[in-house]
């Protein structure tokens, strides 16, 4: 058989193999496996999302401790335009601002909270989430300015709607970053309140506020683990990898807190002097600076 005929035979055989039922079945099997894996990721994300605190949860816990509002801790709304060229930054900071809105609402700074809702609209538009912070949301918020519970519910609904829309449109990474920003801001405010709390107050008066504040911080360990799991389950890029690495450093600091033993021995106040609490505060400040900078 000459070389020309050999080439024709080889090409024909390759064509037969390529079109064989065995290969077709294999391709269909791979496709089904991929779709199944995608569904499993979506289910995993949905499960983790349900465990994450709502934007209003930490702010309202802080308010209930009796700690005063510190407006210097919230993110400057004038920085919204800084994130117009990067969707990762836009998503995280939309979450940050959502928690700030909840924080202001918890302390009845409703008008300023309303201003924030109006000012962060460009971030929502950029991420195709206009429906979550649309004029109707603003109108509902405006008509409930004197009802902090209703304001909290409206903020939570806006984020839940955004998250739901993102997952339905196959944008789990944006959803994860939105929730990350919300969580980071809440924990940042909590740690900063402890760090900045006036030191010239009587010891008993300080502990009356600070111990409940520290308790709020301690209770964020599980949500932190959930957040890391959530971020690791979505498409990875350098932004996500860096954020996860920083959050894992924070997670390791949490492990060093000997909370249960101190509580069992009635020495919970010693947590206020624990070096690890300072490390958590410093790491949290670094993370917050990085995502808002």
PDB file of C-alpha atoms in Angstrom:
ATOM      1  CA  UNK A   1       0.000   0.000   0.000  1.00  0.00           C
ATOM      2  CA  UNK A   2       1.532   3.335  -1.003  1.00  0.00           C
ATOM      3  CA  UNK A   3       1.907   6.267   1.405  1.00  0.00           C
ATOM      4  CA  UNK A   4      -1.076   8.130  -0.072  1.00  0.00           C
ATOM      5  CA  UNK A   5      -3.437   5.192   0.521  1.00  0.00           C
ATOM      6  CA  UNK A   6      -1.990   4.649   3.976  1.00  0.00           C
ATOM      7  CA  UNK A   7      -2.768   8.267   4.876  1.00  0.00           C
ATOM      8  CA  UNK A   8      -6.362   7.901   3.689  1.00  0.00           C
ATOM      9  CA  UNK A   9      -6.820   4.725   5.760  1.00  0.00           C
ATOM     10  CA  UNK A  10      -5.380   6.347   8.881  1.00  0.00           C
ATOM     11  CA  UNK A  11      -7.598   9.407   8.501  1.00  0.00           C
ATOM     12  CA  UNK A  12     -10.634   7.177   7.964  1.00  0.00           C
ATOM     13  CA  UNK A  13      -9.829   5.130  11.060  1.00  0.00           C
ATOM     14  CA  UNK A  14      -9.412   8.289  13.134  1.00  0.00           C
ATOM     15  CA  UNK A  15     -12.765   9.528  11.886  1.00  0.00           C
ATOM     16  CA  UNK A  16     -14.428   6.264  12.856  1.00  0.00           C
ATOM     17  CA  UNK A  17     -12.864   6.346  16.308  1.00  0.00           C
ATOM     18  CA  UNK A  18     -13.833   9.997  16.765  1.00  0.00           C
ATOM     19  CA  UNK A  19     -17.433   9.261  15.861  1.00  0.00           C
ATOM     20  CA  UNK A  20     -17.624   5.965  17.710  1.00  0.00           C
ATOM     21  CA  UNK A  21     -20.403   5.508  20.274  1.00  0.00           C
ATOM     22  CA  UNK A  22     -17.740   4.762  22.882  1.00  0.00           C
ATOM     23  CA  UNK A  23     -16.135   8.194  22.507  1.00  0.00           C
ATOM     24  CA  UNK A  24     -19.496   9.918  22.270  1.00  0.00           C
ATOM     25  CA  UNK A  25     -20.626   8.206  25.456  1.00  0.00           C
ATOM     26  CA  UNK A  26     -17.377   9.239  27.111  1.00  0.00           C
ATOM     27  CA  UNK A  27     -17.897  12.884  26.082  1.00  0.00           C
ATOM     28  CA  UNK A  28     -21.465  12.822  27.364  1.00  0.00           C
ATOM     29  CA  UNK A  29     -20.244  11.225  30.593  1.00  0.00           C
ATOM     30  CA  UNK A  30     -17.603  13.952  31.043  1.00  0.00           C
ATOM     31  CA  UNK A  31     -20.208  16.619  30.342  1.00  0.00           C
ATOM     32  CA  UNK A  32     -22.596  15.127  32.887  1.00  0.00           C
ATOM     33  CA  UNK A  33     -19.786  14.857  35.433  1.00  0.00           C
ATOM     34  CA  UNK A  34     -18.895  18.528  34.877  1.00  0.00           C
ATOM     35  CA  UNK A  35     -22.518  19.637  35.279  1.00  0.00           C
ATOM     36  CA  UNK A  36     -22.852  17.507  38.401  1.00  0.00           C
ATOM     37  CA  UNK A  37     -19.691  19.048  39.846  1.00  0.00           C
ATOM     38  CA  UNK A  38     -21.041  22.530  39.080  1.00  0.00           C
ATOM     39  CA  UNK A  39     -24.300  21.754  40.846  1.00  0.00           C
ATOM     40  CA  UNK A  40     -22.414  20.413  43.857  1.00  0.00           C
ATOM     41  CA  UNK A  41     -20.409  23.644  44.041  1.00  0.00           C
ATOM     42  CA  UNK A  42     -23.624  25.694  43.871  1.00  0.00           C
ATOM     43  CA  UNK A  43     -25.208  23.616  46.639  1.00  0.00           C
ATOM     44  CA  UNK A  44     -22.085  23.949  48.759  1.00  0.00           C
ATOM     45  CA  UNK A  45     -22.064  27.713  48.287  1.00  0.00           C
ATOM     46  CA  UNK A  46     -25.768  27.949  49.150  1.00  0.00           C
ATOM     47  CA  UNK A  47     -25.177  25.959  52.334  1.00  0.00           C
ATOM     48  CA  UNK A  48     -22.268  28.135  53.449  1.00  0.00           C
ATOM     49  CA  UNK A  49     -24.125  31.349  52.598  1.00  0.00           C
ATOM     50  CA  UNK A  50     -26.954  30.344  54.937  1.00  0.00           C
ATOM     51  CA  UNK A  51     -24.448  30.072  57.798  1.00  0.00           C
ATOM     52  CA  UNK A  52     -22.965  33.539  57.228  1.00  0.00           C
ATOM     53  CA  UNK A  53     -24.207  36.395  59.433  1.00  0.00           C
ATOM     54  CA  UNK A  54     -26.548  38.920  57.814  1.00  0.00           C
ATOM     55  CA  UNK A  55     -25.115  42.448  57.335  1.00  0.00           C
ATOM     56  CA  UNK A  56     -27.137  43.733  60.298  1.00  0.00           C
ATOM     57  CA  UNK A  57     -26.210  40.910  62.706  1.00  0.00           C
ATOM     58  CA  UNK A  58     -22.866  42.137  64.039  1.00  0.00           C
ATOM     59  CA  UNK A  59     -23.872  45.855  64.132  1.00  0.00           C
ATOM     60  CA  UNK A  60     -26.978  45.067  66.154  1.00  0.00           C
ATOM     61  CA  UNK A  61     -25.021  42.795  68.491  1.00  0.00           C
ATOM     62  CA  UNK A  62     -22.599  45.672  69.043  1.00  0.00           C
ATOM     63  CA  UNK A  63     -25.445  48.059  69.779  1.00  0.00           C
ATOM     64  CA  UNK A  64     -26.900  45.604  72.300  1.00  0.00           C
ATOM     65  CA  UNK A  65     -23.617  45.503  74.245  1.00  0.00           C
ATOM     66  CA  UNK A  66     -24.124  49.154  75.127  1.00  0.00           C
ATOM     67  CA  UNK A  67     -21.056  50.286  73.171  1.00  0.00           C
ATOM     68  CA  UNK A  68     -21.380  53.769  71.695  1.00  0.00           C
ATOM     69  CA  UNK A  69     -21.487  54.399  67.958  1.00  0.00           C
ATOM     70  CA  UNK A  70     -18.113  55.296  66.459  1.00  0.00           C
ATOM     71  CA  UNK A  71     -18.770  56.887  63.064  1.00  0.00           C
ATOM     72  CA  UNK A  72     -15.039  57.224  62.421  1.00  0.00           C
ATOM     73  CA  UNK A  73     -14.903  53.465  61.819  1.00  0.00           C
ATOM     74  CA  UNK A  74     -17.279  53.326  58.868  1.00  0.00           C
ATOM     75  CA  UNK A  75     -15.929  53.420  55.318  1.00  0.00           C
ATOM     76  CA  UNK A  76     -15.955  56.811  53.610  1.00  0.00           C
ATOM     77  CA  UNK A  77     -18.696  56.786  50.981  1.00  0.00           C
ATOM     78  CA  UNK A  78     -16.651  59.221  48.869  1.00  0.00           C
ATOM     79  CA  UNK A  79     -14.403  56.267  47.982  1.00  0.00           C
ATOM     80  CA  UNK A  80     -17.114  54.559  45.898  1.00  0.00           C
ATOM     81  CA  UNK A  81     -15.576  55.803  42.646  1.00  0.00           C
ATOM     82  CA  UNK A  82     -12.244  54.154  43.545  1.00  0.00           C
ATOM     83  CA  UNK A  83     -13.657  50.718  42.718  1.00  0.00           C
ATOM     84  CA  UNK A  84     -15.152  51.450  39.295  1.00  0.00           C
ATOM     85  CA  UNK A  85     -12.413  49.614  37.394  1.00  0.00           C
ATOM     86  CA  UNK A  86     -12.347  46.375  39.394  1.00  0.00           C
ATOM     87  CA  UNK A  87     -15.384  44.168  40.001  1.00  0.00           C
ATOM     88  CA  UNK A  88     -13.688  42.249  42.811  1.00  0.00           C
ATOM     89  CA  UNK A  89     -13.122  45.470  44.730  1.00  0.00           C
ATOM     90  CA  UNK A  90     -16.605  46.704  43.848  1.00  0.00           C
ATOM     91  CA  UNK A  91     -18.217  43.536  45.224  1.00  0.00           C
ATOM     92  CA  UNK A  92     -16.244  43.521  48.474  1.00  0.00           C
ATOM     93  CA  UNK A  93     -16.859  47.201  49.128  1.00  0.00           C
ATOM     94  CA  UNK A  94     -20.558  46.941  48.357  1.00  0.00           C
ATOM     95  CA  UNK A  95     -20.604  44.397  51.192  1.00  0.00           C
ATOM     96  CA  UNK A  96     -18.558  46.721  53.414  1.00  0.00           C
ATOM     97  CA  UNK A  97     -20.936  49.625  52.825  1.00  0.00           C
ATOM     98  CA  UNK A  98     -23.965  47.393  53.463  1.00  0.00           C
ATOM     99  CA  UNK A  99     -22.696  46.595  56.951  1.00  0.00           C
ATOM    100  CA  UNK A 100     -21.952  50.295  57.516  1.00  0.00           C
ATOM    101  CA  UNK A 101     -25.564  51.079  56.599  1.00  0.00           C
ATOM    102  CA  UNK A 102     -26.727  48.474  59.106  1.00  0.00           C
ATOM    103  CA  UNK A 103     -24.350  49.897  61.757  1.00  0.00           C
ATOM    104  CA  UNK A 104     -25.702  53.412  61.285  1.00  0.00           C
ATOM    105  CA  UNK A 105     -29.271  52.090  61.306  1.00  0.00           C
ATOM    106  CA  UNK A 106     -28.736  50.176  64.550  1.00  0.00           C
ATOM    107  CA  UNK A 107     -27.801  53.446  66.248  1.00  0.00           C
ATOM    108  CA  UNK A 108     -30.681  55.366  64.648  1.00  0.00           C
ATOM    109  CA  UNK A 109     -28.449  57.368  62.317  1.00  0.00           C
ATOM    110  CA  UNK A 110     -31.083  56.691  59.705  1.00  0.00           C
ATOM    111  CA  UNK A 111     -30.621  59.746  57.516  1.00  0.00           C
ATOM    112  CA  UNK A 112     -26.909  59.100  57.096  1.00  0.00           C
ATOM    113  CA  UNK A 113     -27.682  55.437  56.391  1.00  0.00           C
ATOM    114  CA  UNK A 114     -30.140  56.552  53.713  1.00  0.00           C
ATOM    115  CA  UNK A 115     -27.469  58.774  52.169  1.00  0.00           C
ATOM    116  CA  UNK A 116     -25.145  55.768  52.012  1.00  0.00           C
ATOM    117  CA  UNK A 117     -27.770  53.687  50.211  1.00  0.00           C
ATOM    118  CA  UNK A 118     -28.104  56.423  47.605  1.00  0.00           C
ATOM    119  CA  UNK A 119     -24.349  56.937  47.211  1.00  0.00           C
ATOM    120  CA  UNK A 120     -23.411  53.243  46.777  1.00  0.00           C
ATOM    121  CA  UNK A 121     -25.832  52.784  43.859  1.00  0.00           C
ATOM    122  CA  UNK A 122     -22.976  53.015  41.273  1.00  0.00           C
ATOM    123  CA  UNK A 123     -21.380  49.884  42.768  1.00  0.00           C
ATOM    124  CA  UNK A 124     -24.676  48.011  42.463  1.00  0.00           C
ATOM    125  CA  UNK A 125     -25.078  49.235  38.869  1.00  0.00           C
ATOM    126  CA  UNK A 126     -21.524  48.189  38.039  1.00  0.00           C
ATOM    127  CA  UNK A 127     -22.249  44.647  39.256  1.00  0.00           C
ATOM    128  CA  UNK A 128     -25.679  44.551  37.547  1.00  0.00           C
ATOM    129  CA  UNK A 129     -27.390  44.553  40.931  1.00  0.00           C
ATOM    130  CA  UNK A 130     -29.442  47.697  40.473  1.00  0.00           C
ATOM    131  CA  UNK A 131     -32.582  45.902  41.637  1.00  0.00           C
ATOM    132  CA  UNK A 132     -31.122  45.426  45.118  1.00  0.00           C
ATOM    133  CA  UNK A 133     -30.526  49.142  45.715  1.00  0.00           C
ATOM    134  CA  UNK A 134     -33.162  50.628  43.440  1.00  0.00           C
ATOM    135  CA  UNK A 135     -35.434  53.621  44.133  1.00  0.00           C
ATOM    136  CA  UNK A 136     -38.011  51.284  45.709  1.00  0.00           C
ATOM    137  CA  UNK A 137     -35.449  50.166  48.288  1.00  0.00           C
ATOM    138  CA  UNK A 138     -34.581  53.783  49.003  1.00  0.00           C
ATOM    139  CA  UNK A 139     -38.273  54.631  49.295  1.00  0.00           C
ATOM    140  CA  UNK A 140     -38.902  51.746  51.725  1.00  0.00           C
ATOM    141  CA  UNK A 141     -35.898  52.785  53.778  1.00  0.00           C
ATOM    142  CA  UNK A 142     -37.026  56.405  53.840  1.00  0.00           C
ATOM    143  CA  UNK A 143     -40.503  55.488  55.029  1.00  0.00           C
ATOM    144  CA  UNK A 144     -39.076  53.418  57.921  1.00  0.00           C
ATOM    145  CA  UNK A 145     -36.437  55.817  59.246  1.00  0.00           C
ATOM    146  CA  UNK A 146     -37.815  55.620  62.776  1.00  0.00           C
ATOM    147  CA  UNK A 147     -37.959  51.822  62.882  1.00  0.00           C
ATOM    148  CA  UNK A 148     -34.499  50.305  63.297  1.00  0.00           C
ATOM    149  CA  UNK A 149     -35.765  46.711  63.018  1.00  0.00           C
ATOM    150  CA  UNK A 150     -37.392  47.466  59.671  1.00  0.00           C
ATOM    151  CA  UNK A 151     -34.250  49.210  58.446  1.00  0.00           C
ATOM    152  CA  UNK A 152     -32.172  46.151  59.333  1.00  0.00           C
ATOM    153  CA  UNK A 153     -34.612  43.925  57.490  1.00  0.00           C
ATOM    154  CA  UNK A 154     -34.463  46.125  54.365  1.00  0.00           C
ATOM    155  CA  UNK A 155     -30.637  46.050  54.310  1.00  0.00           C
ATOM    156  CA  UNK A 156     -30.600  42.278  54.779  1.00  0.00           C
ATOM    157  CA  UNK A 157     -33.192  41.814  52.042  1.00  0.00           C
ATOM    158  CA  UNK A 158     -31.153  43.936  49.635  1.00  0.00           C
ATOM    159  CA  UNK A 159     -28.061  41.772  50.158  1.00  0.00           C
ATOM    160  CA  UNK A 160     -30.051  38.534  50.055  1.00  0.00           C
ATOM    161  CA  UNK A 161     -31.658  39.602  46.781  1.00  0.00           C
ATOM    162  CA  UNK A 162     -28.261  40.515  45.360  1.00  0.00           C
ATOM    163  CA  UNK A 163     -26.779  37.195  46.454  1.00  0.00           C
ATOM    164  CA  UNK A 164     -29.727  35.266  45.026  1.00  0.00           C
ATOM    165  CA  UNK A 165     -29.454  37.097  41.709  1.00  0.00           C
ATOM    166  CA  UNK A 166     -25.704  36.498  41.503  1.00  0.00           C
ATOM    167  CA  UNK A 167     -26.023  32.779  42.097  1.00  0.00           C
ATOM    168  CA  UNK A 168     -28.883  32.457  39.596  1.00  0.00           C
ATOM    169  CA  UNK A 169     -26.760  34.200  36.980  1.00  0.00           C
ATOM    170  CA  UNK A 170     -23.764  31.952  37.715  1.00  0.00           C
ATOM    171  CA  UNK A 171     -21.642  34.621  39.397  1.00  0.00           C
ATOM    172  CA  UNK A 172     -20.798  32.880  42.680  1.00  0.00           C
ATOM    173  CA  UNK A 173     -17.441  34.664  42.985  1.00  0.00           C
ATOM    174  CA  UNK A 174     -19.103  38.078  43.117  1.00  0.00           C
ATOM    175  CA  UNK A 175     -21.632  36.738  45.640  1.00  0.00           C
ATOM    176  CA  UNK A 176     -18.824  35.367  47.821  1.00  0.00           C
ATOM    177  CA  UNK A 177     -16.939  38.672  47.745  1.00  0.00           C
ATOM    178  CA  UNK A 178     -20.087  40.621  48.577  1.00  0.00           C
ATOM    179  CA  UNK A 179     -20.600  38.483  51.699  1.00  0.00           C
ATOM    180  CA  UNK A 180     -16.885  38.676  52.514  1.00  0.00           C
ATOM    181  CA  UNK A 181     -16.985  42.471  52.535  1.00  0.00           C
ATOM    182  CA  UNK A 182     -20.024  42.491  54.810  1.00  0.00           C
ATOM    183  CA  UNK A 183     -18.408  40.095  57.290  1.00  0.00           C
ATOM    184  CA  UNK A 184     -15.018  41.830  57.240  1.00  0.00           C
ATOM    185  CA  UNK A 185     -16.562  45.218  58.035  1.00  0.00           C
ATOM    186  CA  UNK A 186     -18.609  43.862  60.923  1.00  0.00           C
ATOM    187  CA  UNK A 187     -15.642  42.138  62.555  1.00  0.00           C
ATOM    188  CA  UNK A 188     -13.393  45.128  61.875  1.00  0.00           C
ATOM    189  CA  UNK A 189     -15.778  47.480  63.682  1.00  0.00           C
ATOM    190  CA  UNK A 190     -16.085  45.067  66.623  1.00  0.00           C
ATOM    191  CA  UNK A 191     -12.314  44.724  67.079  1.00  0.00           C
ATOM    192  CA  UNK A 192     -11.702  48.449  66.610  1.00  0.00           C
ATOM    193  CA  UNK A 193     -14.315  49.294  69.252  1.00  0.00           C
ATOM    194  CA  UNK A 194     -12.463  47.136  71.787  1.00  0.00           C
ATOM    195  CA  UNK A 195      -9.101  48.616  70.827  1.00  0.00           C
ATOM    196  CA  UNK A 196     -10.320  52.227  70.961  1.00  0.00           C
ATOM    197  CA  UNK A 197     -12.537  51.960  74.026  1.00  0.00           C
ATOM    198  CA  UNK A 198     -11.735  54.747  76.545  1.00  0.00           C
ATOM    199  CA  UNK A 199      -9.106  53.623  79.035  1.00  0.00           C
ATOM    200  CA  UNK A 200      -9.821  56.358  81.570  1.00  0.00           C
ATOM    201  CA  UNK A 201     -13.110  54.789  82.692  1.00  0.00           C
ATOM    202  CA  UNK A 202     -13.375  52.832  85.953  1.00  0.00           C
ATOM    203  CA  UNK A 203     -12.301  49.227  85.456  1.00  0.00           C
ATOM    204  CA  UNK A 204     -15.726  47.749  86.206  1.00  0.00           C
ATOM    205  CA  UNK A 205     -17.462  50.150  83.814  1.00  0.00           C
ATOM    206  CA  UNK A 206     -15.041  49.260  81.008  1.00  0.00           C
ATOM    207  CA  UNK A 207     -15.434  45.515  81.540  1.00  0.00           C
ATOM    208  CA  UNK A 208     -19.219  45.854  81.555  1.00  0.00           C
ATOM    209  CA  UNK A 209     -19.024  46.919  77.902  1.00  0.00           C
ATOM    210  CA  UNK A 210     -15.823  45.253  76.747  1.00  0.00           C
ATOM    211  CA  UNK A 211     -16.542  41.667  77.809  1.00  0.00           C
ATOM    212  CA  UNK A 212     -19.768  41.520  75.717  1.00  0.00           C
ATOM    213  CA  UNK A 213     -17.856  43.128  72.824  1.00  0.00           C
ATOM    214  CA  UNK A 214     -15.139  40.479  73.050  1.00  0.00           C
ATOM    215  CA  UNK A 215     -17.868  37.848  73.128  1.00  0.00           C
ATOM    216  CA  UNK A 216     -19.180  39.185  69.793  1.00  0.00           C
ATOM    217  CA  UNK A 217     -15.663  38.875  68.353  1.00  0.00           C
ATOM    218  CA  UNK A 218     -15.190  35.327  69.667  1.00  0.00           C
ATOM    219  CA  UNK A 219     -18.472  34.198  68.128  1.00  0.00           C
ATOM    220  CA  UNK A 220     -17.239  35.137  64.652  1.00  0.00           C
ATOM    221  CA  UNK A 221     -14.759  32.249  64.517  1.00  0.00           C
ATOM    222  CA  UNK A 222     -17.228  29.825  62.934  1.00  0.00           C
ATOM    223  CA  UNK A 223     -18.513  32.331  60.343  1.00  0.00           C
ATOM    224  CA  UNK A 224     -14.858  33.071  59.520  1.00  0.00           C
ATOM    225  CA  UNK A 225     -14.248  29.384  58.793  1.00  0.00           C
ATOM    226  CA  UNK A 226     -17.429  29.333  56.673  1.00  0.00           C
ATOM    227  CA  UNK A 227     -16.255  32.393  54.746  1.00  0.00           C
ATOM    228  CA  UNK A 228     -12.881  30.820  53.944  1.00  0.00           C
ATOM    229  CA  UNK A 229     -14.662  27.682  52.735  1.00  0.00           C
ATOM    230  CA  UNK A 230     -16.967  29.809  50.593  1.00  0.00           C
ATOM    231  CA  UNK A 231     -14.109  31.765  48.986  1.00  0.00           C
ATOM    232  CA  UNK A 232     -12.150  28.574  48.316  1.00  0.00           C
ATOM    233  CA  UNK A 233     -15.120  27.041  46.504  1.00  0.00           C
ATOM    234  CA  UNK A 234     -15.340  29.737  43.802  1.00  0.00           C
ATOM    235  CA  UNK A 235     -13.140  30.562  40.808  1.00  0.00           C
ATOM    236  CA  UNK A 236      -9.681  31.492  42.053  1.00  0.00           C
ATOM    237  CA  UNK A 237      -7.737  34.573  40.991  1.00  0.00           C
ATOM    238  CA  UNK A 238      -4.934  36.503  42.709  1.00  0.00           C
ATOM    239  CA  UNK A 239      -7.407  38.737  44.552  1.00  0.00           C
ATOM    240  CA  UNK A 240      -9.281  35.760  46.019  1.00  0.00           C
ATOM    241  CA  UNK A 241      -6.079  33.872  46.847  1.00  0.00           C
ATOM    242  CA  UNK A 242      -4.621  36.861  48.711  1.00  0.00           C
ATOM    243  CA  UNK A 243      -7.839  37.439  50.642  1.00  0.00           C
ATOM    244  CA  UNK A 244      -8.096  33.752  51.607  1.00  0.00           C
ATOM    245  CA  UNK A 245      -4.451  33.716  52.746  1.00  0.00           C
ATOM    246  CA  UNK A 246      -5.059  36.756  54.980  1.00  0.00           C
ATOM    247  CA  UNK A 247      -8.236  35.250  56.407  1.00  0.00           C
ATOM    248  CA  UNK A 248      -6.382  32.017  57.178  1.00  0.00           C
ATOM    249  CA  UNK A 249      -3.835  33.995  59.210  1.00  0.00           C
ATOM    250  CA  UNK A 250      -6.776  35.408  61.160  1.00  0.00           C
ATOM    251  CA  UNK A 251      -8.184  31.903  61.597  1.00  0.00           C
ATOM    252  CA  UNK A 252      -4.878  30.714  63.097  1.00  0.00           C
ATOM    253  CA  UNK A 253      -4.947  33.595  65.585  1.00  0.00           C
ATOM    254  CA  UNK A 254      -8.452  32.588  66.655  1.00  0.00           C
ATOM    255  CA  UNK A 255      -7.167  29.088  67.411  1.00  0.00           C
ATOM    256  CA  UNK A 256      -4.749  30.531  69.971  1.00  0.00           C
ATOM    257  CA  UNK A 257      -7.538  32.055  72.093  1.00  0.00           C
ATOM    258  CA  UNK A 258      -8.000  29.848  75.133  1.00  0.00           C
ATOM    259  CA  UNK A 259     -11.608  30.930  75.499  1.00  0.00           C
ATOM    260  CA  UNK A 260     -13.308  27.887  76.975  1.00  0.00           C
ATOM    261  CA  UNK A 261     -10.789  27.343  79.766  1.00  0.00           C
ATOM    262  CA  UNK A 262     -10.916  30.985  80.832  1.00  0.00           C
ATOM    263  CA  UNK A 263     -14.713  30.958  80.774  1.00  0.00           C
ATOM    264  CA  UNK A 264     -14.842  27.710  82.785  1.00  0.00           C
ATOM    265  CA  UNK A 265     -12.536  29.249  85.379  1.00  0.00           C
ATOM    266  CA  UNK A 266     -14.563  32.474  85.534  1.00  0.00           C
ATOM    267  CA  UNK A 267     -11.680  34.458  84.071  1.00  0.00           C
ATOM    268  CA  UNK A 268     -13.369  35.780  80.961  1.00  0.00           C
ATOM    269  CA  UNK A 269     -12.111  39.286  81.685  1.00  0.00           C
ATOM    270  CA  UNK A 270      -8.549  38.054  81.129  1.00  0.00           C
ATOM    271  CA  UNK A 271      -9.364  37.868  77.432  1.00  0.00           C
ATOM    272  CA  UNK A 272      -9.161  41.662  77.417  1.00  0.00           C
ATOM    273  CA  UNK A 273      -5.464  41.391  78.215  1.00  0.00           C
ATOM    274  CA  UNK A 274      -4.798  38.467  75.879  1.00  0.00           C
ATOM    275  CA  UNK A 275      -2.072  39.188  73.327  1.00  0.00           C
ATOM    276  CA  UNK A 276      -3.948  37.049  70.801  1.00  0.00           C
ATOM    277  CA  UNK A 277      -6.885  39.471  70.883  1.00  0.00           C
ATOM    278  CA  UNK A 278      -4.456  42.217  69.858  1.00  0.00           C
ATOM    279  CA  UNK A 279      -3.184  40.008  67.041  1.00  0.00           C
ATOM    280  CA  UNK A 280      -6.744  39.392  65.836  1.00  0.00           C
ATOM    281  CA  UNK A 281      -7.412  43.135  65.932  1.00  0.00           C
ATOM    282  CA  UNK A 282      -4.223  43.934  64.003  1.00  0.00           C
ATOM    283  CA  UNK A 283      -4.844  41.271  61.359  1.00  0.00           C
ATOM    284  CA  UNK A 284      -8.455  42.397  60.991  1.00  0.00           C
ATOM    285  CA  UNK A 285      -7.284  45.974  60.520  1.00  0.00           C
ATOM    286  CA  UNK A 286      -4.827  44.843  57.829  1.00  0.00           C
ATOM    287  CA  UNK A 287      -7.505  42.914  55.943  1.00  0.00           C
ATOM    288  CA  UNK A 288      -9.922  45.818  56.096  1.00  0.00           C
ATOM    289  CA  UNK A 289      -7.280  48.285  54.929  1.00  0.00           C
ATOM    290  CA  UNK A 290      -6.391  46.004  52.022  1.00  0.00           C
ATOM    291  CA  UNK A 291      -9.954  45.565  50.765  1.00  0.00           C
ATOM    292  CA  UNK A 292     -10.943  49.222  51.115  1.00  0.00           C
ATOM    293  CA  UNK A 293      -7.612  50.787  50.138  1.00  0.00           C
TER     294      UNK A 293
END
